[in-house]
PDB file of C-alpha atoms in Angstrom:
ATOM      1  CA  MET A1484      -8.003  14.422   2.573  1.00 47.00           C
ATOM      2  CA  GLU A1485     -11.392  14.022   4.275  1.00 47.00           C
ATOM      3  CA  GLN A1486     -13.074  13.747   0.871  1.00 46.00           C
ATOM      4  CA  PHE A1487     -10.514  11.151  -0.130  1.00 46.00           C
ATOM      5  CA  TRP A1488     -11.300   9.155   3.026  1.00 47.00           C
ATOM      6  CA  GLN A1489     -15.037   9.341   2.284  1.00 47.00           C
ATOM      7  CA  LYS A1490     -14.425   7.993  -1.211  1.00 44.00           C
ATOM      8  CA  LEU A1491     -12.357   5.131   0.164  1.00 50.00           C
ATOM      9  CA  THR A1492     -14.877   4.142   2.829  1.00 47.00           C
ATOM     10  CA  ALA A1493     -17.703   4.342   0.328  1.00 47.00           C
ATOM     11  CA  PHE A1494     -15.641   2.205  -2.010  1.00 47.00           C
ATOM     12  CA  ALA A1495     -14.981  -0.335   0.745  1.00 46.00           C
ATOM     13  CA  PHE A1496     -18.688  -0.484   1.568  1.00 41.00           C
ATOM     14  CA  HIS A1497     -19.626  -0.929  -2.096  1.00 44.00           C
ATOM     15  CA  ARG A1498     -17.138  -3.767  -2.434  1.00 43.00           C
ATOM     16  CA  SER A1499     -18.472  -5.506   0.676  1.00 38.00           C
ATOM     17  CA  GLN A1500     -21.959  -5.450  -0.827  1.00 39.00           C
ATOM     18  CA  GLN A1501     -20.855  -7.081  -4.079  1.00 38.00           C
ATOM     19  CA  PHE A1502     -20.710 -10.501  -2.464  1.00 33.00           C
ATOM     20  CA  ASP A1503     -23.323 -12.398  -0.519  1.00 32.00           C
ATOM     21  CA  LYS A1504     -22.528 -13.451   3.019  1.00 33.00           C
ATOM     22  CA  GLY A1505     -20.081 -16.360   3.023  1.00 35.00           C
ATOM     23  CA  GLU A1506     -18.710 -15.570  -0.442  1.00 38.00           C
ATOM     24  CA  HIS A1507     -15.343 -14.067  -1.211  1.00 37.00           C
ATOM     25  CA  ALA A1508     -13.943 -11.648  -3.736  1.00 39.00           C
ATOM     26  CA  PRO A1509     -11.985 -13.099  -6.654  1.00 42.00           C
ATOM     27  CA  ARG A1510      -8.480 -13.965  -5.509  1.00 43.00           C
ATOM     28  CA  ASP A1511      -6.900 -11.893  -8.275  1.00 47.00           C
ATOM     29  CA  GLY A1512      -8.581  -8.705  -7.033  1.00 48.00           C
ATOM     30  CA  SER A1513      -9.946  -8.051 -10.521  1.00 51.00           C
ATOM     31  CA  ASP A1514     -13.142  -6.584  -9.053  1.00 65.00           C
ATOM     32  CA  VAL A1515     -11.283  -3.639  -7.524  1.00 68.00           C
ATOM     33  CA  THR A1516     -10.089  -0.364  -8.982  1.00 75.00           C
ATOM     34  CA  LEU A1517      -8.481   1.901  -6.413  1.00 79.00           C
ATOM     35  CA  PRO A1518      -9.090   5.657  -6.326  1.00 81.00           C
ATOM     36  CA  GLU A1519      -6.420   7.514  -8.267  1.00 84.00           C
ATOM     37  CA  PRO A1520      -4.566   8.988  -5.239  1.00 86.00           C
ATOM     38  CA  LEU A1521      -4.141   5.520  -3.767  1.00 86.00           C
ATOM     39  CA  GLN A1522      -3.119   4.047  -7.124  1.00 87.00           C
ATOM     40  CA  THR A1523      -0.415   6.688  -7.387  1.00 90.00           C
ATOM     41  CA  PHE A1524       0.777   6.070  -3.836  1.00 91.00           C
ATOM     42  CA  VAL A1525       1.047   2.308  -4.396  1.00 90.00           C
ATOM     43  CA  ALA A1526       2.935   2.829  -7.649  1.00 91.00           C
ATOM     44  CA  VAL A1527       5.372   5.268  -6.032  1.00 91.00           C
ATOM     45  CA  VAL A1528       6.212   3.184  -2.955  1.00 90.00           C
ATOM     46  CA  THR A1529       6.295  -0.210  -4.690  1.00 89.00           C
ATOM     47  CA  GLY A1530       7.725   0.808  -8.048  1.00 87.00           C
ATOM     48  CA  SER A1531       4.699  -0.124 -10.159  1.00 86.00           C
ATOM     49  CA  ALA A1532       0.923  -0.395 -10.094  1.00 83.00           C
ATOM     50  CA  GLY A1533      -0.497  -3.168  -7.947  1.00 83.00           C
ATOM     51  CA  ASN A1534      -1.695  -6.378  -9.572  1.00 89.00           C
ATOM     52  CA  GLU A1535      -4.210  -7.033  -6.773  1.00 92.00           C
ATOM     53  CA  PRO A1536      -5.568  -3.650  -5.678  1.00 90.00           C
ATOM     54  CA  ALA A1537      -7.815  -5.233  -3.044  1.00 90.00           C
ATOM     55  CA  LEU A1538      -4.743  -6.193  -1.023  1.00 93.00           C
ATOM     56  CA  TYR A1539      -3.654  -2.568  -0.714  1.00 93.00           C
ATOM     57  CA  LEU A1540      -7.137  -1.476   0.257  1.00 90.00           C
ATOM     58  CA  THR A1541      -7.089  -4.024   3.074  1.00 91.00           C
ATOM     59  CA  ALA A1542      -3.523  -3.104   4.063  1.00 94.00           C
ATOM     60  CA  LEU A1543      -4.592   0.489   4.682  1.00 91.00           C
ATOM     61  CA  THR A1544      -7.827  -0.304   6.513  1.00 89.00           C
ATOM     62  CA  HIS A1545      -7.462   0.457  10.214  1.00 88.00           C
ATOM     63  CA  ARG A1546      -9.282  -1.855  12.604  1.00 86.00           C
ATOM     64  CA  SER A1547     -11.568   1.010  13.661  1.00 84.00           C
ATOM     65  CA  VAL A1548     -13.433   0.568  10.361  1.00 81.00           C
ATOM     66  CA  THR A1549     -14.564  -2.918  11.375  1.00 75.00           C
ATOM     67  CA  HIS A1550     -16.603  -1.309  14.171  1.00 69.00           C
ATOM     68  CA  ASP A1551     -18.166   1.240  11.833  1.00 62.00           C
ATOM     69  CA  ALA A1552     -21.803   0.525  11.005  1.00 51.00           C
ATOM     70  CA  SER A1553     -21.515   2.442   7.721  1.00 53.00           C
ATOM     71  CA  VAL A1554     -19.073  -0.083   6.227  1.00 53.00           C
ATOM     72  CA  PRO A1555     -20.173  -3.514   7.495  1.00 50.00           C
ATOM     73  CA  GLY A1556     -18.149  -6.597   6.643  1.00 54.00           C
ATOM     74  CA  THR A1557     -14.934  -4.712   5.876  1.00 70.00           C
ATOM     75  CA  GLU A1558     -11.705  -6.550   6.707  1.00 83.00           C
ATOM     76  CA  SER A1559      -9.025  -4.656   8.624  1.00 88.00           C
ATOM     77  CA  ASN A1560      -5.283  -4.874   8.018  1.00 92.00           C
ATOM     78  CA  GLN A1561      -4.567  -7.064  11.059  1.00 92.00           C
ATOM     79  CA  ARG A1562      -4.103 -10.325   9.140  1.00 95.00           C
ATOM     80  CA  LEU A1563      -1.811  -8.661   6.616  1.00 96.00           C
ATOM     81  CA  GLU A1564       0.065  -7.100   9.526  1.00 95.00           C
ATOM     82  CA  PHE A1565       0.728 -10.599  10.890  1.00 95.00           C
ATOM     83  CA  LEU A1566       2.121 -11.722   7.541  1.00 97.00           C
ATOM     84  CA  GLY A1567       4.066  -8.535   6.905  1.00 96.00           C
ATOM     85  CA  ASP A1568       5.738  -8.743  10.300  1.00 94.00           C
ATOM     86  CA  ALA A1569       7.189 -12.160   9.443  1.00 95.00           C
ATOM     87  CA  VAL A1570       8.206 -11.163   5.908  1.00 97.00           C
ATOM     88  CA  LEU A1571       9.858  -7.969   7.116  1.00 95.00           C
ATOM     89  CA  ASP A1572      11.804  -9.880   9.762  1.00 93.00           C
ATOM     90  CA  MET A1573      13.035 -12.325   7.132  1.00 95.00           C
ATOM     91  CA  VAL A1574      14.101  -9.668   4.614  1.00 96.00           C
ATOM     92  CA  ILE A1575      15.916  -7.577   7.229  1.00 95.00           C
ATOM     93  CA  SER A1576      17.554 -10.722   8.642  1.00 93.00           C
ATOM     94  CA  GLU A1577      18.766 -11.692   5.182  1.00 95.00           C
ATOM     95  CA  TYR A1578      20.165  -8.218   4.572  1.00 94.00           C
ATOM     96  CA  LEU A1579      22.036  -8.176   7.891  1.00 92.00           C
ATOM     97  CA  TYR A1580      23.337 -11.716   7.360  1.00 93.00           C
ATOM     98  CA  ARG A1581      24.783 -10.820   3.962  1.00 93.00           C
ATOM     99  CA  SER A1582      26.016  -7.355   4.916  1.00 90.00           C
ATOM    100  CA  PHE A1583      27.715  -8.236   8.208  1.00 86.00           C
ATOM    101  CA  PRO A1584      29.424 -11.622   7.675  1.00 87.00           C
ATOM    102  CA  ASN A1585      31.554 -11.260  10.802  1.00 82.00           C
ATOM    103  CA  SER A1586      28.723 -10.427  13.199  1.00 79.00           C
ATOM    104  CA  ALA A1587      27.644 -13.017  15.754  1.00 75.00           C
ATOM    105  CA  GLU A1588      24.076 -14.253  15.951  1.00 76.00           C
ATOM    106  CA  GLY A1589      23.379 -12.167  19.041  1.00 68.00           C
ATOM    107  CA  ASP A1590      24.628  -9.001  17.348  1.00 74.00           C
ATOM    108  CA  LEU A1591      22.540  -9.674  14.246  1.00 81.00           C
ATOM    109  CA  SER A1592      19.420 -10.211  16.356  1.00 77.00           C
ATOM    110  CA  SER A1593      20.083  -7.070  18.357  1.00 72.00           C
ATOM    111  CA  ASN A1594      20.631  -4.960  15.244  1.00 81.00           C
ATOM    112  CA  ARG A1595      17.488  -6.333  13.617  1.00 85.00           C
ATOM    113  CA  ALA A1596      15.504  -5.398  16.710  1.00 79.00           C
ATOM    114  CA  LYS A1597      16.768  -1.829  16.406  1.00 79.00           C
ATOM    115  CA  ILE A1598      15.409  -1.655  12.857  1.00 86.00           C
ATOM    116  CA  VAL A1599      12.213  -3.678  13.140  1.00 86.00           C
ATOM    117  CA  ASN A1600      10.504  -2.128  16.151  1.00 83.00           C
ATOM    118  CA  ARG A1601       7.364  -0.053  16.562  1.00 85.00           C
ATOM    119  CA  LYS A1602       9.154   3.276  16.779  1.00 86.00           C
ATOM    120  CA  SER A1603      11.382   2.666  13.753  1.00 88.00           C
ATOM    121  CA  LEU A1604       8.596   1.265  11.581  1.00 93.00           C
ATOM    122  CA  ALA A1605       6.353   4.194  12.485  1.00 92.00           C
ATOM    123  CA  GLY A1606       9.163   6.527  11.449  1.00 93.00           C
ATOM    124  CA  PHE A1607       9.531   4.809   8.070  1.00 94.00           C
ATOM    125  CA  ALA A1608       5.751   4.980   7.590  1.00 94.00           C
ATOM    126  CA  GLN A1609       5.704   8.660   8.467  1.00 94.00           C
ATOM    127  CA  THR A1610       8.518   9.419   6.029  1.00 94.00           C
ATOM    128  CA  MET A1611       6.538   7.898   3.163  1.00 93.00           C
ATOM    129  CA  GLY A1612       3.304   9.618   4.212  1.00 93.00           C
ATOM    130  CA  LEU A1613       1.509   6.356   4.907  1.00 93.00           C
ATOM    131  CA  GLY A1614      -0.728   7.859   7.580  1.00 91.00           C
ATOM    132  CA  ASN A1615      -2.437  10.078   5.008  1.00 90.00           C
ATOM    133  CA  TYR A1616      -3.833   7.014   3.242  1.00 90.00           C
ATOM    134  CA  LEU A1617      -5.175   5.091   6.230  1.00 89.00           C
ATOM    135  CA  ILE A1618      -8.871   4.263   6.064  1.00 86.00           C
ATOM    136  CA  ILE A1619     -10.283   5.011   9.505  1.00 84.00           C
ATOM    137  CA  GLY A1620     -13.699   4.480  11.068  1.00 80.00           C
ATOM    138  CA  GLU A1621     -15.965   7.513  11.253  1.00 74.00           C
ATOM    139  CA  SER A1622     -16.290   7.221  15.024  1.00 70.00           C
ATOM    140  CA  ALA A1623     -12.508   7.150  15.546  1.00 70.00           C
ATOM    141  CA  ASP A1624     -10.153  10.076  16.078  1.00 73.00           C
ATOM    142  CA  CYS A1625      -8.665  10.371  12.581  1.00 77.00           C
ATOM    143  CA  ASN A1626      -5.921  12.846  13.449  1.00 78.00           C
ATOM    144  CA  LYS A1627      -4.781  10.790  16.411  1.00 83.00           C
ATOM    145  CA  ILE A1628      -4.712   7.510  14.480  1.00 86.00           C
ATOM    146  CA  ARG A1629      -2.912   8.970  11.453  1.00 88.00           C
ATOM    147  CA  THR A1630      -0.031   9.991  13.717  1.00 87.00           C
ATOM    148  CA  SER A1631      -0.242   7.032  16.104  1.00 89.00           C
ATOM    149  CA  GLU A1632       3.023   5.100  16.391  1.00 89.00           C
ATOM    150  CA  SER A1633       1.126   1.832  16.722  1.00 87.00           C
ATOM    151  CA  ALA A1634      -1.210   2.465  13.772  1.00 90.00           C
ATOM    152  CA  LEU A1635       1.638   3.575  11.508  1.00 93.00           C
ATOM    153  CA  ALA A1636       3.835   0.600  12.417  1.00 92.00           C
ATOM    154  CA  ASP A1637       0.927  -1.795  11.856  1.00 93.00           C
ATOM    155  CA  ALA A1638       0.175  -0.213   8.486  1.00 95.00           C
ATOM    156  CA  PHE A1639       3.807  -0.490   7.407  1.00 96.00           C
ATOM    157  CA  GLU A1640       3.803  -4.198   8.231  1.00 96.00           C
ATOM    158  CA  SER A1641       0.457  -4.793   6.528  1.00 96.00           C
ATOM    159  CA  LEU A1642       1.639  -2.953   3.413  1.00 97.00           C
ATOM    160  CA  THR A1643       4.715  -5.200   3.383  1.00 97.00           C
ATOM    161  CA  GLY A1644       2.414  -8.219   3.556  1.00 97.00           C
ATOM    162  CA  ALA A1645       0.322  -6.890   0.681  1.00 96.00           C
ATOM    163  CA  ILE A1646       3.384  -6.339  -1.498  1.00 96.00           C
ATOM    164  CA  TYR A1647       4.583  -9.871  -0.757  1.00 97.00           C
ATOM    165  CA  LEU A1648       1.263 -11.445  -1.763  1.00 96.00           C
ATOM    166  CA  ASP A1649       0.860  -9.187  -4.778  1.00 95.00           C
ATOM    167  CA  LYS A1650       4.367  -9.081  -6.226  1.00 95.00           C
ATOM    168  CA  GLY A1651       6.545 -11.573  -4.384  1.00 95.00           C
ATOM    169  CA  LEU A1652       9.699 -11.533  -2.303  1.00 96.00           C
ATOM    170  CA  ASP A1653      11.915  -9.638  -4.749  1.00 96.00           C
ATOM    171  CA  ALA A1654       9.450  -6.755  -4.736  1.00 95.00           C
ATOM    172  CA  VAL A1655       9.498  -6.738  -0.927  1.00 96.00           C
ATOM    173  CA  ARG A1656      13.296  -6.638  -0.964  1.00 96.00           C
ATOM    174  CA  ALA A1657      13.197  -3.620  -3.284  1.00 95.00           C
ATOM    175  CA  PHE A1658      10.563  -1.941  -1.104  1.00 95.00           C
ATOM    176  CA  VAL A1659      12.552  -2.556   2.087  1.00 95.00           C
ATOM    177  CA  MET A1660      15.749  -1.324   0.459  1.00 94.00           C
ATOM    178  CA  LYS A1661      14.081   1.924  -0.604  1.00 94.00           C
ATOM    179  CA  GLN A1662      11.886   2.584   2.429  1.00 94.00           C
ATOM    180  CA  VAL A1663      14.011   1.101   5.232  1.00 94.00           C
ATOM    181  CA  ILE A1664      17.648   0.308   4.449  1.00 93.00           C
ATOM    182  CA  GLU A1665      18.385   3.633   2.753  1.00 92.00           C
ATOM    183  CA  HIS A1666      17.152   5.452   5.866  1.00 91.00           C
ATOM    184  CA  VAL A1667      19.123   3.439   8.431  1.00 88.00           C
ATOM    185  CA  ASP A1668      22.502   4.545   9.772  1.00 83.00           C
ATOM    186  CA  PHE A1669      24.097   1.145  10.254  1.00 78.00           C
ATOM    187  CA  LYS A1670      27.341   2.591  11.584  1.00 70.00           C
ATOM    188  CA  THR A1671      25.432   4.164  14.454  1.00 70.00           C
ATOM    189  CA  ILE A1672      23.479   0.977  15.096  1.00 68.00           C
ATOM    190  CA  VAL A1673      26.587  -1.183  15.220  1.00 65.00           C
ATOM    191  CA  ALA A1674      28.453   1.373  17.336  1.00 60.00           C
ATOM    192  CA  SER A1675      25.617   1.478  19.843  1.00 53.00           C
ATOM    193  CA  GLU A1676      25.675  -2.282  20.324  1.00 53.00           C
ATOM    194  CA  HIS A1677      25.491  -3.064  24.039  1.00 57.00           C
ATOM    195  CA  ASN A1678      28.855  -4.583  24.935  1.00 73.00           C
ATOM    196  CA  TYR A1679      28.306  -5.450  28.573  1.00 82.00           C
ATOM    197  CA  LYS A1680      31.766  -6.969  28.995  1.00 85.00           C
ATOM    198  CA  SER A1681      33.301  -3.608  28.112  1.00 78.00           C
ATOM    199  CA  ARG A1682      30.878  -1.795  30.396  1.00 76.00           C
ATOM    200  CA  LEU A1683      31.763  -4.125  33.262  1.00 87.00           C
ATOM    201  CA  ILE A1684      35.487  -3.516  32.756  1.00 86.00           C
ATOM    202  CA  GLU A1685      34.869   0.236  32.693  1.00 79.00           C
ATOM    203  CA  TYR A1686      32.899  -0.043  35.928  1.00 84.00           C
ATOM    204  CA  THR A1687      35.580  -2.049  37.737  1.00 87.00           C
ATOM    205  CA  GLN A1688      38.322   0.313  36.579  1.00 85.00           C
ATOM    206  CA  SER A1689      36.427   3.417  37.658  1.00 81.00           C
ATOM    207  CA  HIS A1690      35.775   1.875  41.087  1.00 82.00           C
ATOM    208  CA  HIS A1691      39.336   0.511  41.489  1.00 84.00           C
ATOM    209  CA  ILE A1692      38.119  -3.095  41.532  1.00 88.00           C
ATOM    210  CA  PRO A1693      40.208  -5.958  40.079  1.00 91.00           C
ATOM    211  CA  PRO A1694      39.121  -6.922  36.542  1.00 91.00           C
ATOM    212  CA  PRO A1695      36.206  -9.369  36.232  1.00 94.00           C
ATOM    213  CA  VAL A1696      36.911 -13.092  35.984  1.00 96.00           C
ATOM    214  CA  TYR A1697      34.749 -15.387  33.825  1.00 96.00           C
ATOM    215  CA  THR A1698      34.436 -19.070  34.716  1.00 96.00           C
ATOM    216  CA  VAL A1699      32.585 -21.877  32.944  1.00 96.00           C
ATOM    217  CA  ILE A1700      30.566 -23.532  35.702  1.00 95.00           C
ATOM    218  CA  ALA A1701      28.432 -25.885  33.586  1.00 94.00           C
ATOM    219  CA  GLN A1702      28.213 -27.474  30.137  1.00 93.00           C
ATOM    220  CA  ASP A1703      24.902 -29.094  29.257  1.00 89.00           C
ATOM    221  CA  GLY A1704      23.611 -30.924  26.202  1.00 83.00           C
ATOM    222  CA  ALA A1705      25.104 -33.051  23.446  1.00 77.00           C
ATOM    223  CA  GLU A1706      28.314 -31.977  21.733  1.00 73.00           C
ATOM    224  CA  HIS A1707      26.494 -30.437  18.756  1.00 68.00           C
ATOM    225  CA  GLU A1708      23.986 -28.543  20.910  1.00 76.00           C
ATOM    226  CA  LYS A1709      25.961 -27.717  24.033  1.00 85.00           C
ATOM    227  CA  VAL A1710      24.937 -24.848  26.302  1.00 91.00           C
ATOM    228  CA  PHE A1711      27.568 -23.103  28.415  1.00 93.00           C
ATOM    229  CA  THR A1712      26.816 -21.462  31.746  1.00 96.00           C
ATOM    230  CA  ILE A1713      29.366 -18.856  32.738  1.00 96.00           C
ATOM    231  CA  GLU A1714      29.759 -17.007  36.012  1.00 97.00           C
ATOM    232  CA  VAL A1715      31.491 -13.655  36.314  1.00 96.00           C
ATOM    233  CA  SER A1716      33.159 -12.591  39.554  1.00 95.00           C
ATOM    234  CA  CYS A1717      34.364  -9.185  40.664  1.00 91.00           C
ATOM    235  CA  ALA A1718      36.799  -8.941  43.570  1.00 88.00           C
ATOM    236  CA  GLY A1719      36.148 -12.601  44.336  1.00 89.00           C
ATOM    237  CA  CYS A1720      32.366 -12.186  44.548  1.00 91.00           C
ATOM    238  CA  SER A1721      29.952 -13.779  42.084  1.00 93.00           C
ATOM    239  CA  CYS A1722      27.860 -11.055  40.475  1.00 92.00           C
ATOM    240  CA  GLY A1723      26.345 -12.565  37.342  1.00 95.00           C
ATOM    241  CA  ARG A1724      25.593 -15.688  35.334  1.00 95.00           C
ATOM    242  CA  GLY A1725      24.646 -16.349  31.734  1.00 93.00           C
ATOM    243  CA  SER A1726      23.848 -19.383  29.582  1.00 93.00           C
ATOM    244  CA  ALA A1727      24.140 -19.652  25.796  1.00 89.00           C
ATOM    245  CA  PRO A1728      25.363 -22.037  23.057  1.00 86.00           C
ATOM    246  CA  ARG A1729      28.442 -19.846  22.583  1.00 86.00           C
ATOM    247  CA  LYS A1730      30.815 -18.929  25.401  1.00 90.00           C
ATOM    248  CA  LYS A1731      31.091 -15.377  24.073  1.00 86.00           C
ATOM    249  CA  ASP A1732      27.340 -14.870  24.278  1.00 87.00           C
ATOM    250  CA  ALA A1733      27.160 -16.476  27.724  1.00 91.00           C
ATOM    251  CA  GLU A1734      29.864 -14.086  28.937  1.00 92.00           C
ATOM    252  CA  GLN A1735      27.901 -11.119  27.596  1.00 88.00           C
ATOM    253  CA  LEU A1736      24.777 -12.289  29.418  1.00 91.00           C
ATOM    254  CA  ALA A1737      26.731 -12.786  32.634  1.00 94.00           C
ATOM    255  CA  ALA A1738      28.298  -9.342  32.277  1.00 92.00           C
ATOM    256  CA  LYS A1739      24.874  -7.806  31.628  1.00 88.00           C
ATOM    257  CA  GLU A1740      23.520  -9.306  34.840  1.00 92.00           C
ATOM    258  CA  ALA A1741      26.608  -8.114  36.723  1.00 92.00           C
ATOM    259  CA  VAL A1742      26.372  -4.546  35.417  1.00 86.00           C
ATOM    260  CA  GLU A1743      22.686  -4.341  36.271  1.00 86.00           C
ATOM    261  CA  MET A1744      23.278  -5.783  39.747  1.00 89.00           C
ATOM    262  CA  LEU A1745      26.202  -3.466  40.519  1.00 87.00           C
ATOM    263  CA  LEU A1746      24.376  -0.368  39.303  1.00 82.00           C
ATOM    264  CA  HIS A1747      21.300  -1.318  41.304  1.00 82.00           C
ATOM    265  CA  ALA A1748      23.387  -1.907  44.430  1.00 82.00           C
ATOM    266  CA  GLU A1749      25.150   1.409  43.940  1.00 74.00           C
ATOM    267  CA  GLN A1750      21.836   3.217  43.507  1.00 72.00           C
ATOM    268  CA  SER A1751      20.365   1.536  46.589  1.00 73.00           C
ATOM    269  CA  ALA A1752      23.361   2.602  48.677  1.00 64.00           C
ATOM    270  CA  LEU A1753      22.759   6.282  47.975  1.00 55.00           C
ATOM    271  CA  PRO A1754      21.211   8.207  50.881  1.00 58.00           C
ATOM    272  CA  GLU A1755      17.589   9.174  50.445  1.00 57.00           C
ATOM    273  CA  PRO A1756      17.047  12.856  49.634  1.00 51.00           C
TER     274      PRO A1756
END
């Protein structure tokens, strides 16, 4: 693998020297031919050979290379990471929207966050062996970076961005389906959804407190963009408030605040060891 890295960094340096300062490589990436191991990897994870190999080279270039004197002028994957992050969010959002037609906006957002987060993305990257293909600066700790949660998540996002620019949205959907969706247990994700109203009821029952009461205390905004503020009371005492365009979501936010407040109060009341 070290020899492979040396070939890639030498290749990156050679490419950077092909153009005078201020010039750019052809937009179609026709000047680039990736080393065979990387060509194979791209073909396997995307379904076919890349049309713009330079994009994949950039997608796998860790920012440590930009500080390496041996490969001056090399672009890291940070810009592609920015793009890939947005594209990945959109594709996952679309999948959740179509797959869970009865889920509320808050639930969809929560479930997306459980899929598109650093830990999850790093796991997907690790499963596909992405860390083995990262191009890392000579002065950096290669072993540490190849297994770094942050570096792997960034590389997954940048690879998504490269696929989008190279092959389009349908190719990204296919990539996400194969590398993400097929590895996600949606039943577990949905089952683990934080239902704070249920948790608050469980708390009041276990502490022999009357059930919580939710009251709308304010309605702000025009009819088509109204925001409800709801207060939840337990045993006649206000213990949480929440505001949202939907009463259901406002109640959840109020219940969340109540649960956190009650648990904190209970913890504070415990005698010090």
